[in-house]
PDB file of C-alpha atoms in Angstrom:
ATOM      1  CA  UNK A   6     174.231-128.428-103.730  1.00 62.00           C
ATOM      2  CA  UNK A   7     174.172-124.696-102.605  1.00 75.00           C
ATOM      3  CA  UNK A   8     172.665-123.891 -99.404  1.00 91.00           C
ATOM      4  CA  UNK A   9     172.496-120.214 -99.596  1.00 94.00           C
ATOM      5  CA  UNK A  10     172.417-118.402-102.418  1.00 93.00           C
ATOM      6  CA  UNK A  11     174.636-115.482-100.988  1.00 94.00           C
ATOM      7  CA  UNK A  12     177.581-115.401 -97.888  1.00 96.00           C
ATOM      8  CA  UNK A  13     177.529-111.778 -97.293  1.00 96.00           C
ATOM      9  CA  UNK A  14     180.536-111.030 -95.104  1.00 97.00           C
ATOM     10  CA  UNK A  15     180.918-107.273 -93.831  1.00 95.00           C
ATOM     11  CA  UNK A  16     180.352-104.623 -91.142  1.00 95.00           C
ATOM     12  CA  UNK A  17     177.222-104.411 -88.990  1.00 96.00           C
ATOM     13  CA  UNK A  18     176.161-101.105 -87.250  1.00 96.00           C
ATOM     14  CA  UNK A  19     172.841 -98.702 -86.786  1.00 96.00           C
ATOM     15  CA  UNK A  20     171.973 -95.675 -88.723  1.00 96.00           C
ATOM     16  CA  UNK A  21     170.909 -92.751 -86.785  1.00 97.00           C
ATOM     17  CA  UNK A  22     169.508 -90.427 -89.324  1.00 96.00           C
ATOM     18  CA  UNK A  23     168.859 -86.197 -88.331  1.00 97.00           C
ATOM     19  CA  UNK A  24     166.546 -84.733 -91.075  1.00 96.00           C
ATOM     20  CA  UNK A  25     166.275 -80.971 -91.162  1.00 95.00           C
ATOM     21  CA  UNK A  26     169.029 -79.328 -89.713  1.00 94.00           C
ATOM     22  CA  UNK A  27     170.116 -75.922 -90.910  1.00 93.00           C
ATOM     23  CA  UNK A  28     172.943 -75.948 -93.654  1.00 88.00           C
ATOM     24  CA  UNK A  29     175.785 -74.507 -91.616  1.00 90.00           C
ATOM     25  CA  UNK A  30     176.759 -76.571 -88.262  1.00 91.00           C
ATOM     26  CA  UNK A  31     177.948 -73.919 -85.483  1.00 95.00           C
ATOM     27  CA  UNK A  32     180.725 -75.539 -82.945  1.00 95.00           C
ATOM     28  CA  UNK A  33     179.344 -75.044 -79.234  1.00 96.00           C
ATOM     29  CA  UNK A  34     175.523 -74.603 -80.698  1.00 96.00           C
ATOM     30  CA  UNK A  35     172.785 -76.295 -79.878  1.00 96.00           C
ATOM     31  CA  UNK A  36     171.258 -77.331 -83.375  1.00 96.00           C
ATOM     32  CA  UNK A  37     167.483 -78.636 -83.785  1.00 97.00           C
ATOM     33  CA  UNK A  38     166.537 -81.244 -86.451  1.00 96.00           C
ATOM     34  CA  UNK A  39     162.811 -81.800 -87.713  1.00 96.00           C
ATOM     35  CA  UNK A  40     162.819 -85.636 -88.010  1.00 96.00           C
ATOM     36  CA  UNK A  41     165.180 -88.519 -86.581  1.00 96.00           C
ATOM     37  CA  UNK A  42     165.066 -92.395 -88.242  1.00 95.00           C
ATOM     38  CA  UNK A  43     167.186 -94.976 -86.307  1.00 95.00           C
ATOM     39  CA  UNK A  44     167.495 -97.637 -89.136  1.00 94.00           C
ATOM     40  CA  UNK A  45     169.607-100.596 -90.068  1.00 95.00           C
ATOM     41  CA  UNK A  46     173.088 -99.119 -91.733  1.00 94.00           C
ATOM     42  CA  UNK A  47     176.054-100.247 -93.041  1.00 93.00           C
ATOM     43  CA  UNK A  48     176.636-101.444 -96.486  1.00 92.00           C
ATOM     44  CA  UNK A  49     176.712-105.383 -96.178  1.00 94.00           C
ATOM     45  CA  UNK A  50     173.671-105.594 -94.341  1.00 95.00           C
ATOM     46  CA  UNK A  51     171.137-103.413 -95.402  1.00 94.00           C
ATOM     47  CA  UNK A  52     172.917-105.493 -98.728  1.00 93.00           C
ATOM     48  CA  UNK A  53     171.877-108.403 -97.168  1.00 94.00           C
ATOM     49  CA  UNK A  54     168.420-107.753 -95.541  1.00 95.00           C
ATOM     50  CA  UNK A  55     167.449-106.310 -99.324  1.00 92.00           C
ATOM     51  CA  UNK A  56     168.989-109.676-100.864  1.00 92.00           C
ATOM     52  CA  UNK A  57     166.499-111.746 -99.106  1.00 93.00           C
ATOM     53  CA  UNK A  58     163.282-109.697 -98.665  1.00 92.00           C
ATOM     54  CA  UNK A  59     163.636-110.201-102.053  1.00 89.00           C
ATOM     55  CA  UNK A  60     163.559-114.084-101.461  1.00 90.00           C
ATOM     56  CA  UNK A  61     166.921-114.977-101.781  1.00 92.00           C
ATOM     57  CA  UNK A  62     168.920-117.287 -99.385  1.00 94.00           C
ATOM     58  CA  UNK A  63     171.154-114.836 -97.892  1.00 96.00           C
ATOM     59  CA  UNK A  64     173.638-116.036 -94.960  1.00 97.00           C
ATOM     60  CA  UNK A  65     175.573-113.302 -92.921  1.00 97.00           C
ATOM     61  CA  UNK A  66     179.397-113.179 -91.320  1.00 97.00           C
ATOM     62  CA  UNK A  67     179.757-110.101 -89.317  1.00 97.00           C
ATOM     63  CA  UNK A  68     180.543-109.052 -85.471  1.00 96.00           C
ATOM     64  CA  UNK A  69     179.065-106.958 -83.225  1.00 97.00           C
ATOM     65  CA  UNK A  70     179.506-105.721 -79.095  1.00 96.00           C
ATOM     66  CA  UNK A  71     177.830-107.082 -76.335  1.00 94.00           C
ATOM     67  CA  UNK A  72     175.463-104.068 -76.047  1.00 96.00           C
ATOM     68  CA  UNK A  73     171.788-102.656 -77.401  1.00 96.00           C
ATOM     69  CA  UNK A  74     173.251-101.675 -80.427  1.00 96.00           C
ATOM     70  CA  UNK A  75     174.105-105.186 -81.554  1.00 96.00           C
ATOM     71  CA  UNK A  76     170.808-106.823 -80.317  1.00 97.00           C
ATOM     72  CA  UNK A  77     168.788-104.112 -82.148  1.00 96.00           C
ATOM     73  CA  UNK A  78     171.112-104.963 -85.587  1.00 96.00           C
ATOM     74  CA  UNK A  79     170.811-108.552 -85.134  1.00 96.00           C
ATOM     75  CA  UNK A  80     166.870-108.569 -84.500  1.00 96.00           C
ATOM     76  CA  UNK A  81     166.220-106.041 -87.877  1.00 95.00           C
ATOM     77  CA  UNK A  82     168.497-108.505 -90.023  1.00 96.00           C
ATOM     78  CA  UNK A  83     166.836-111.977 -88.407  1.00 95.00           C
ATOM     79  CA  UNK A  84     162.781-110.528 -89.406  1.00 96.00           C
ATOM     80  CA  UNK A  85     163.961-109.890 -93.005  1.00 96.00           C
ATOM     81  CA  UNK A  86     165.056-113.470 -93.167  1.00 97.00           C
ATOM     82  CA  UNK A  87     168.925-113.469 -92.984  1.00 97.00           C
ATOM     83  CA  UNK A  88     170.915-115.981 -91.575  1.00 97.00           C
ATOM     84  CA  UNK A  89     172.577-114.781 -88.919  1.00 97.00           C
ATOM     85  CA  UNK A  90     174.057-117.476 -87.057  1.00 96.00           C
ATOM     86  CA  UNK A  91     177.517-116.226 -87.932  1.00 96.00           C
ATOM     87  CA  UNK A  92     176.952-112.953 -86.555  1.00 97.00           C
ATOM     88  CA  UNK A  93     179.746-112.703 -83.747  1.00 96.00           C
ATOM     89  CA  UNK A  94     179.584-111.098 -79.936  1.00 96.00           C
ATOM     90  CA  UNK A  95     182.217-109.901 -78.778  1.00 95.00           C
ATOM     91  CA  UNK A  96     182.576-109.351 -75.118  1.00 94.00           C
ATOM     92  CA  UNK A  97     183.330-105.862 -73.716  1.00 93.00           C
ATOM     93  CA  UNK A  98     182.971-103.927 -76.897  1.00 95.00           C
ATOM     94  CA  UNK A  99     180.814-101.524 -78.770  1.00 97.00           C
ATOM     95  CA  UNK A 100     178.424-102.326 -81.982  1.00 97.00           C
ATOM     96  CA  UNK A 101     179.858 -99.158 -84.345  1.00 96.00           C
ATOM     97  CA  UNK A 102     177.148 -96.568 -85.003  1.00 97.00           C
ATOM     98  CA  UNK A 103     176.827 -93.581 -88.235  1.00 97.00           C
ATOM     99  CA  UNK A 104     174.906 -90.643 -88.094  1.00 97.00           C
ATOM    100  CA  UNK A 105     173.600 -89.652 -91.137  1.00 95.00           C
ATOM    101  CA  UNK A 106     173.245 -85.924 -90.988  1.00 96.00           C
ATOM    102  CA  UNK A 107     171.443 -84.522 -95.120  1.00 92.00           C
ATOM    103  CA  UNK A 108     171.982 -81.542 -95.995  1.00 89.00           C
ATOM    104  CA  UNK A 109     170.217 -80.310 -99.495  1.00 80.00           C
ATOM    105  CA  UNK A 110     172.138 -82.638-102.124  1.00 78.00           C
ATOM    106  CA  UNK A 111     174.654 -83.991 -99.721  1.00 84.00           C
ATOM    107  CA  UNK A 112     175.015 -85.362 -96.493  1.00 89.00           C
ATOM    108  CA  UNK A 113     177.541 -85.780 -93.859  1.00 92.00           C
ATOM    109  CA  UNK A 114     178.128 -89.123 -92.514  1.00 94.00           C
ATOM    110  CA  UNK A 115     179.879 -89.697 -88.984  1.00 96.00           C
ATOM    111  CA  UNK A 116     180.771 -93.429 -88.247  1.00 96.00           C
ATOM    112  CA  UNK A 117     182.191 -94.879 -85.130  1.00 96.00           C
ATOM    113  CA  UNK A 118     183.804 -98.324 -86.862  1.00 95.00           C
ATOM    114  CA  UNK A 119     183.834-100.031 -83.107  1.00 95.00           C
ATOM    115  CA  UNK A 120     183.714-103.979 -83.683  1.00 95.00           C
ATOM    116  CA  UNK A 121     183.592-102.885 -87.625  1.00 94.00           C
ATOM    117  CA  UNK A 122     187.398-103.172 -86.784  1.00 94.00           C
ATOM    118  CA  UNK A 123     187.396-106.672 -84.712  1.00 92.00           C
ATOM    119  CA  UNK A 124     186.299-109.044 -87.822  1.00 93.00           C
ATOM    120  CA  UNK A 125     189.385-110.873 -88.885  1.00 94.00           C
ATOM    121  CA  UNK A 126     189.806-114.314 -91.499  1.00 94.00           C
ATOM    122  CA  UNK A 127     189.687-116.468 -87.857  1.00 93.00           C
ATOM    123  CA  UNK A 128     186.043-115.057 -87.522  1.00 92.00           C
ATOM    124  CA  UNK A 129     184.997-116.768 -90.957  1.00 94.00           C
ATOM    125  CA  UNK A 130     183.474-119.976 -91.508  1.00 94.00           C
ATOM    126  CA  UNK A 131     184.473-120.899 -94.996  1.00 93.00           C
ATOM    127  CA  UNK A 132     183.170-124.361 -95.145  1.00 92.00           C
ATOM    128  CA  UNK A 133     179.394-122.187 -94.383  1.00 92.00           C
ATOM    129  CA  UNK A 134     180.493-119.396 -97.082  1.00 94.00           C
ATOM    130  CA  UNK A 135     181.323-121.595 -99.318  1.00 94.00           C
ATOM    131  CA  UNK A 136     178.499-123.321 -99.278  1.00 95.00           C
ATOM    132  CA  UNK A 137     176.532-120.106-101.573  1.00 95.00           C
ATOM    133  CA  UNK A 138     176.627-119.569-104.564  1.00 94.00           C
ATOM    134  CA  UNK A 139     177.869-116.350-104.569  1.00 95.00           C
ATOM    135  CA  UNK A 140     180.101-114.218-101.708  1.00 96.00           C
ATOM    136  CA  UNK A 141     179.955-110.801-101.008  1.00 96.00           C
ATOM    137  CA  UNK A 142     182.080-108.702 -99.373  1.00 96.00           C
ATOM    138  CA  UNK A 143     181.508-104.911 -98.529  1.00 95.00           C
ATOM    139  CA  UNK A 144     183.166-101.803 -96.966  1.00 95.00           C
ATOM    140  CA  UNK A 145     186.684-102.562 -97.876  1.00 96.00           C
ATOM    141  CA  UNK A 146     188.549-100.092 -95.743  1.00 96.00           C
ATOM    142  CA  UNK A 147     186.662-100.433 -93.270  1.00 94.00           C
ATOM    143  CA  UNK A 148     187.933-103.863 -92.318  1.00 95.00           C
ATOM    144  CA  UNK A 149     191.044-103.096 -90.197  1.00 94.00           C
ATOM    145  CA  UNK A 150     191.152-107.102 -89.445  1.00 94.00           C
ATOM    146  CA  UNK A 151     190.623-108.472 -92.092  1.00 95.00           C
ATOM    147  CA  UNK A 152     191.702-106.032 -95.416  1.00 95.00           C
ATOM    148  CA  UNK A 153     195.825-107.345 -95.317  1.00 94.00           C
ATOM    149  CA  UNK A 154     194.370-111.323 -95.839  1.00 95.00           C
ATOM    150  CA  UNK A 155     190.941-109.932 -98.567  1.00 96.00           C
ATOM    151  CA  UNK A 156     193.028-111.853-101.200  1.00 97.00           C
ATOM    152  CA  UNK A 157     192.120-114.594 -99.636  1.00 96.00           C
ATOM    153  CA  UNK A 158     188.134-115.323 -99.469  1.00 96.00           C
ATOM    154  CA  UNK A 159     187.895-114.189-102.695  1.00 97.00           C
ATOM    155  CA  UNK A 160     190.300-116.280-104.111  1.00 97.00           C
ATOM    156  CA  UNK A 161     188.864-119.471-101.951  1.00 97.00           C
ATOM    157  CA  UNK A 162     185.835-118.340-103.375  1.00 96.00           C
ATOM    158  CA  UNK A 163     186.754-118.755-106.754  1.00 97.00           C
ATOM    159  CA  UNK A 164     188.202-121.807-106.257  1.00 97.00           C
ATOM    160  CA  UNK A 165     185.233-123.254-104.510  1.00 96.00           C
ATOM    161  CA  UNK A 166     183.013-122.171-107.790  1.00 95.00           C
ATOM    162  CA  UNK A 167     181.805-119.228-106.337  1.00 96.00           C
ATOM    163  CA  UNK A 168     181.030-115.973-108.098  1.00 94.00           C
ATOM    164  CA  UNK A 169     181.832-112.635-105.698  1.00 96.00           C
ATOM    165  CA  UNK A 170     181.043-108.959-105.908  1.00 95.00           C
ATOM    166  CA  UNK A 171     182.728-106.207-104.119  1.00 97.00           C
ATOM    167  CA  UNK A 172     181.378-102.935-102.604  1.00 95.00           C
ATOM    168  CA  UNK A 173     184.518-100.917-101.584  1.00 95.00           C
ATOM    169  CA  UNK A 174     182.494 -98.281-100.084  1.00 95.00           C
ATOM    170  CA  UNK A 175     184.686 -94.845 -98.939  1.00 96.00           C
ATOM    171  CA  UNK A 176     187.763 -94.896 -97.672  1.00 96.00           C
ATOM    172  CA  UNK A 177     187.773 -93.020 -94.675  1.00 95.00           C
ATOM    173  CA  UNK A 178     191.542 -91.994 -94.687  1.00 95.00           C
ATOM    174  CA  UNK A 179     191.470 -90.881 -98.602  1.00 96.00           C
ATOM    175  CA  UNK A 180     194.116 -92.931 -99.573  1.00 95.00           C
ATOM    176  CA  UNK A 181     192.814 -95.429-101.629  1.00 95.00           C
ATOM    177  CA  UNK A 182     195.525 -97.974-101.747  1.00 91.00           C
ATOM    178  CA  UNK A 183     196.749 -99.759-104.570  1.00 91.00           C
ATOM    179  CA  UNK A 184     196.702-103.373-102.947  1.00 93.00           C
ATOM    180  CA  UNK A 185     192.730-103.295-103.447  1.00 96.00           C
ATOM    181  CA  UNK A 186     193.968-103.988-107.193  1.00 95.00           C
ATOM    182  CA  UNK A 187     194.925-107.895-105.626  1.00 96.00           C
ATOM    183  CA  UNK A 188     191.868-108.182-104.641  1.00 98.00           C
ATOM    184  CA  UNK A 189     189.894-107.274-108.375  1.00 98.00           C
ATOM    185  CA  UNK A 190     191.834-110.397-109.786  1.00 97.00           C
ATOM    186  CA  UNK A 191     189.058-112.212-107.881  1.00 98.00           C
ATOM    187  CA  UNK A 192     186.182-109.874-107.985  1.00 98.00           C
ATOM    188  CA  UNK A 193     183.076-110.690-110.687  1.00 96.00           C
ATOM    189  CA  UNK A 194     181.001-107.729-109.859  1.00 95.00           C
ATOM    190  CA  UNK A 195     182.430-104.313-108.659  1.00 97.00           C
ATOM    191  CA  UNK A 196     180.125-101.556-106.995  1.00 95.00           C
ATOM    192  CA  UNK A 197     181.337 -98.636-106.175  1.00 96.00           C
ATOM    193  CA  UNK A 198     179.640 -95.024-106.418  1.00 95.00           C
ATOM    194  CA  UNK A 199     180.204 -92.337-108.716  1.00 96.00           C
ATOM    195  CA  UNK A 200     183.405 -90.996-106.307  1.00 96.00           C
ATOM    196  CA  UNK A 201     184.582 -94.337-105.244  1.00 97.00           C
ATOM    197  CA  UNK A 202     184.808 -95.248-108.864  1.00 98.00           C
ATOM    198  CA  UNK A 203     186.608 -92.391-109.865  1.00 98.00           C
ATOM    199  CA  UNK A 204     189.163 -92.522-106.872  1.00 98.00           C
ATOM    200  CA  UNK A 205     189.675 -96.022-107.468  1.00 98.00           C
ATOM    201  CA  UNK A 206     190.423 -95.772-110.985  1.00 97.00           C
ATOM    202  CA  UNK A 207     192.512 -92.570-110.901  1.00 96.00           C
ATOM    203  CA  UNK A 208     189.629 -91.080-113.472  1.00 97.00           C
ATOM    204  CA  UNK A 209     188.216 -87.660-114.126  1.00 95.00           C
ATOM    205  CA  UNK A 210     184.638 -88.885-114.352  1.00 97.00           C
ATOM    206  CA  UNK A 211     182.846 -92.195-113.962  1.00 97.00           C
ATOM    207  CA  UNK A 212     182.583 -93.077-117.948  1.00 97.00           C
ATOM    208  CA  UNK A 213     186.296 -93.255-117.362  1.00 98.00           C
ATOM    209  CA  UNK A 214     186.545 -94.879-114.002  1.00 98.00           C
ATOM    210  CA  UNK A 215     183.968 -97.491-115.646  1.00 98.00           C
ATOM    211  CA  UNK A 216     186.200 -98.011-118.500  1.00 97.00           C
ATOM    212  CA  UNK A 217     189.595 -98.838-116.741  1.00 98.00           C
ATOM    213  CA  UNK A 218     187.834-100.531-113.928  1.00 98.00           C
ATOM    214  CA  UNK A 219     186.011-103.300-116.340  1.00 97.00           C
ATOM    215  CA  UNK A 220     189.718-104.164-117.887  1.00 96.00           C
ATOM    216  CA  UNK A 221     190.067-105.871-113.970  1.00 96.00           C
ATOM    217  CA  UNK A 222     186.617-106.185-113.394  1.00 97.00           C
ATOM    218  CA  UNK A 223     184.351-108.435-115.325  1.00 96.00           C
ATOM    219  CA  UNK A 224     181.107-105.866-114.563  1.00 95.00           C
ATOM    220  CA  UNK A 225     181.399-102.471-113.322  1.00 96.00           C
ATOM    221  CA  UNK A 226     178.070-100.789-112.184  1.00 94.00           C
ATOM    222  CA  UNK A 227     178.476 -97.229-110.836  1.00 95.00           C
ATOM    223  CA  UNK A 228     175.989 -96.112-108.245  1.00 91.00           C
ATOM    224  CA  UNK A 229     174.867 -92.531-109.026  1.00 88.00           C
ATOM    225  CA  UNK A 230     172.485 -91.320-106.341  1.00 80.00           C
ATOM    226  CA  UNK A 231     169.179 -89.703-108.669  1.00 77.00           C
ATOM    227  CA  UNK A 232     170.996 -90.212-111.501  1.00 83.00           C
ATOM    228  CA  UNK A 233     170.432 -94.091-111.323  1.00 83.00           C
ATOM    229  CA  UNK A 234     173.322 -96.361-112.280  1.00 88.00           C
ATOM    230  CA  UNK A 235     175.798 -97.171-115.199  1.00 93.00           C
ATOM    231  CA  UNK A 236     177.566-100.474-115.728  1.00 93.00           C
ATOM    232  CA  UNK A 237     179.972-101.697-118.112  1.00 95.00           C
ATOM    233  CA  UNK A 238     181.272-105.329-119.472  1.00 93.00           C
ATOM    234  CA  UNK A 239     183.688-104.935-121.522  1.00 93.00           C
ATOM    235  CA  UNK A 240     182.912-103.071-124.692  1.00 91.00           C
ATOM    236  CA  UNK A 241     179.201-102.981-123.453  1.00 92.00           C
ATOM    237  CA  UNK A 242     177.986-100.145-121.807  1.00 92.00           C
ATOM    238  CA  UNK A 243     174.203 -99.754-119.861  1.00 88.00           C
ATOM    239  CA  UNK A 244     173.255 -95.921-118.877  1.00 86.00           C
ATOM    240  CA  UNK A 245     170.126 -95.680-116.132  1.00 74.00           C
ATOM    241  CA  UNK A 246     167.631 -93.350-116.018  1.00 65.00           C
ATOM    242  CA  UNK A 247     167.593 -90.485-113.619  1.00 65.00           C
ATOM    243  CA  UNK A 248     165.647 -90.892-110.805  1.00 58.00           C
ATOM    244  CA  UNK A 249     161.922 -88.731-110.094  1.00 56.00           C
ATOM    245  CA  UNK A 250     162.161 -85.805-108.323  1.00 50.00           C
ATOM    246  CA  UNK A 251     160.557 -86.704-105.637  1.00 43.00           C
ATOM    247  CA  UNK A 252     162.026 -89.201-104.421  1.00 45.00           C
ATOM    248  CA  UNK A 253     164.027 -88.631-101.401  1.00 47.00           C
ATOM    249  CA  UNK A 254     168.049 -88.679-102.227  1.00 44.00           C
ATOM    250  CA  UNK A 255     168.909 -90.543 -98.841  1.00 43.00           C
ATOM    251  CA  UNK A 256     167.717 -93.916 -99.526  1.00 44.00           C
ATOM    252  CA  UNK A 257     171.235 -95.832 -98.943  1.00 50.00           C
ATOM    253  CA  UNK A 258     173.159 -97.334-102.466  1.00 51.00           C
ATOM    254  CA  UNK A 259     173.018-100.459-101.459  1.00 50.00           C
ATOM    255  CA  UNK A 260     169.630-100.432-103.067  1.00 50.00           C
ATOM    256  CA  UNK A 261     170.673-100.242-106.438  1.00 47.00           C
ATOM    257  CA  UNK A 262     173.376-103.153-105.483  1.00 50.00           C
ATOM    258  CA  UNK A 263     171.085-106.221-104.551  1.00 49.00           C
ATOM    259  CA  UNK A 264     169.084-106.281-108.018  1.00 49.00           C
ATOM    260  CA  UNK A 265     172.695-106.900-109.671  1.00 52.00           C
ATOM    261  CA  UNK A 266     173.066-109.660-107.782  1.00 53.00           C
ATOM    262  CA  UNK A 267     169.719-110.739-107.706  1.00 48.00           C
ATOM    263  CA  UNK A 268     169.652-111.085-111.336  1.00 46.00           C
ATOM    264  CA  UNK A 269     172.246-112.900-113.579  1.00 44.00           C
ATOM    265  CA  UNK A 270     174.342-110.661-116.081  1.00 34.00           C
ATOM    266  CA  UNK A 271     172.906-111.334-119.225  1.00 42.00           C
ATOM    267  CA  UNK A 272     172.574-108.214-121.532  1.00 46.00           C
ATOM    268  CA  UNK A 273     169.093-107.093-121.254  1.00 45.00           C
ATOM    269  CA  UNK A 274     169.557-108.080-117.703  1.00 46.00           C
ATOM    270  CA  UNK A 275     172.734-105.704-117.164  1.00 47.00           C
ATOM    271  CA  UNK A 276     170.427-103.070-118.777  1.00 46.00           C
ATOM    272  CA  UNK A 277     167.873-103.687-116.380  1.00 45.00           C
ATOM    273  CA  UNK A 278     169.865-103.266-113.714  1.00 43.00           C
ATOM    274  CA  UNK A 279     171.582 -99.960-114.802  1.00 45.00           C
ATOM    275  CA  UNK A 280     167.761 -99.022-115.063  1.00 44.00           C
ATOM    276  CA  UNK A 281     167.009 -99.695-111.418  1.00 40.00           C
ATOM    277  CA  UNK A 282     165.719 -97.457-109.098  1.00 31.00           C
ATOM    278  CA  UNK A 283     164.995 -97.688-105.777  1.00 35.00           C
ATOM    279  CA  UNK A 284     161.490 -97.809-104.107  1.00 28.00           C
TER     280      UNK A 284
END
């Protein structure tokens, strides 16, 4: 019998978030912002702390520094529940950090990766992942250590009984290699944004990127920011609705991610999830 639901296994950092700051950046100026939020961030865990506020059984692999940073991460993702047991320290490094800096429609985002870079296939209990139901795995190119062996937890994975999802997240360098394609032979769920889909796919716009995605990719659901979220199985395709107005734009993607895989995929389901928006 399954002892977690979900293994989440991914990068682990702070967001430090500057609202308000004017729309062009000067170099050597001293630039004032209205509001500051220093948040959980990066994609597998505010994943995972989502995942089991919502009640789920969520266990978490990830690495951190011996510093603030880390104990800060480790204490938001332990009150929402999460496992974190397999969270590890490394000695003499730094927890990675983003800032988050919005502009009116867009936003830039600044990351030092620090131990993102550190986590490696040696740093994964498999007999503990393996005992979910489901693994997911986020932030692709991001993982330094562990992207040229990916094949292989997903393909344990599957051969455990597992279902798995996949959040590629941005790739930092723009390259968007083509050995991520190894790793969709063993992916159930893809989501990537609107961007990500469309680099991934080599597409002009995400109806596209959705359509040659799902001929790898089981399900395919496309974050799109107010616009909501689009998935596709197959031949089946699920449109969201666009977000209200006035809702803030900065709440982070992962939001529309957990209902997928809190839910199973059944049609109306799928449709419901396409539907979600974030609160």
């Amino acid at each position: 019998m399954a002892t977690l639901d979900v293994s989440v296994v991914g990068e682990l950092n702070l967001d430090i978030i500057f609202y308000g700051l004017p729309e062009k950046l000067e170099l050597e100026r001293e630039h004032l912002a209205k509001e500051l939020s220093i948040t959980l961030g990066s994609s597998s865990a505010i994943f995972a702390h989502n995942l089991s506020c919502l009640g789920d059984r969520v266990g978490f692999t990830s690495c951190i520094g011996s510093d603030p940073l880390g104990e800060i991460c480790l204490k938001r993702l332990g009150e929402s529940g999460v496992d974190i047991s397999h969270v590890r320290k490394f000695a003499g490094k730094t927890t990675g950090l983003t800032a988050v800096l919005p502009q009116r429609i867009e936003r830039y985002i600044l990351t030092y990766p620090g131990t993102m870079y550190g986590l490696s296939m040696t740093d994964l209990d498999l007999g503990c992942i393996f005992s979910a139901k489901h693994l997911h795995i986020s932030s692709y190119f991001l993982h330094k250590g562990l992207r040229p062996a990916m094949v292989d937890p997903f393909r344990k994975a599957k051969e455990a009984g597992l279902t798995t999802s996949l959040d590629t997240n941005d790739d930092p360098n723009n390259r968007w290699s083509p050995d991520i394609q190894l790793v969709f032979k063993y992916v159930d769920i893809l989501l990537p944004n609107e961007n990500e889909a469309c680099q991934l796919a080599g597409a002009a716009d995400f109806r596209q990127a959705a359509e040659i995605l799902s001929k790898n990719v089981p399900l395919v659901v496309i974050k799109r920011g107010s616009q909501g979220a689009y998935a596709r199985r197959g031949a089946e395709k699920f449109e969201g609705f666009r977000l209200p107005s006035p809702l803030s734009i900065w709440w982070a993607p992962e939001t529309v991610s957990t209902p997928v895989l809190f839910t199973n995929s059944s049609a109306a389901r799928v449709r419901r999830i396409a539907c979600s928006t974030p609160t």
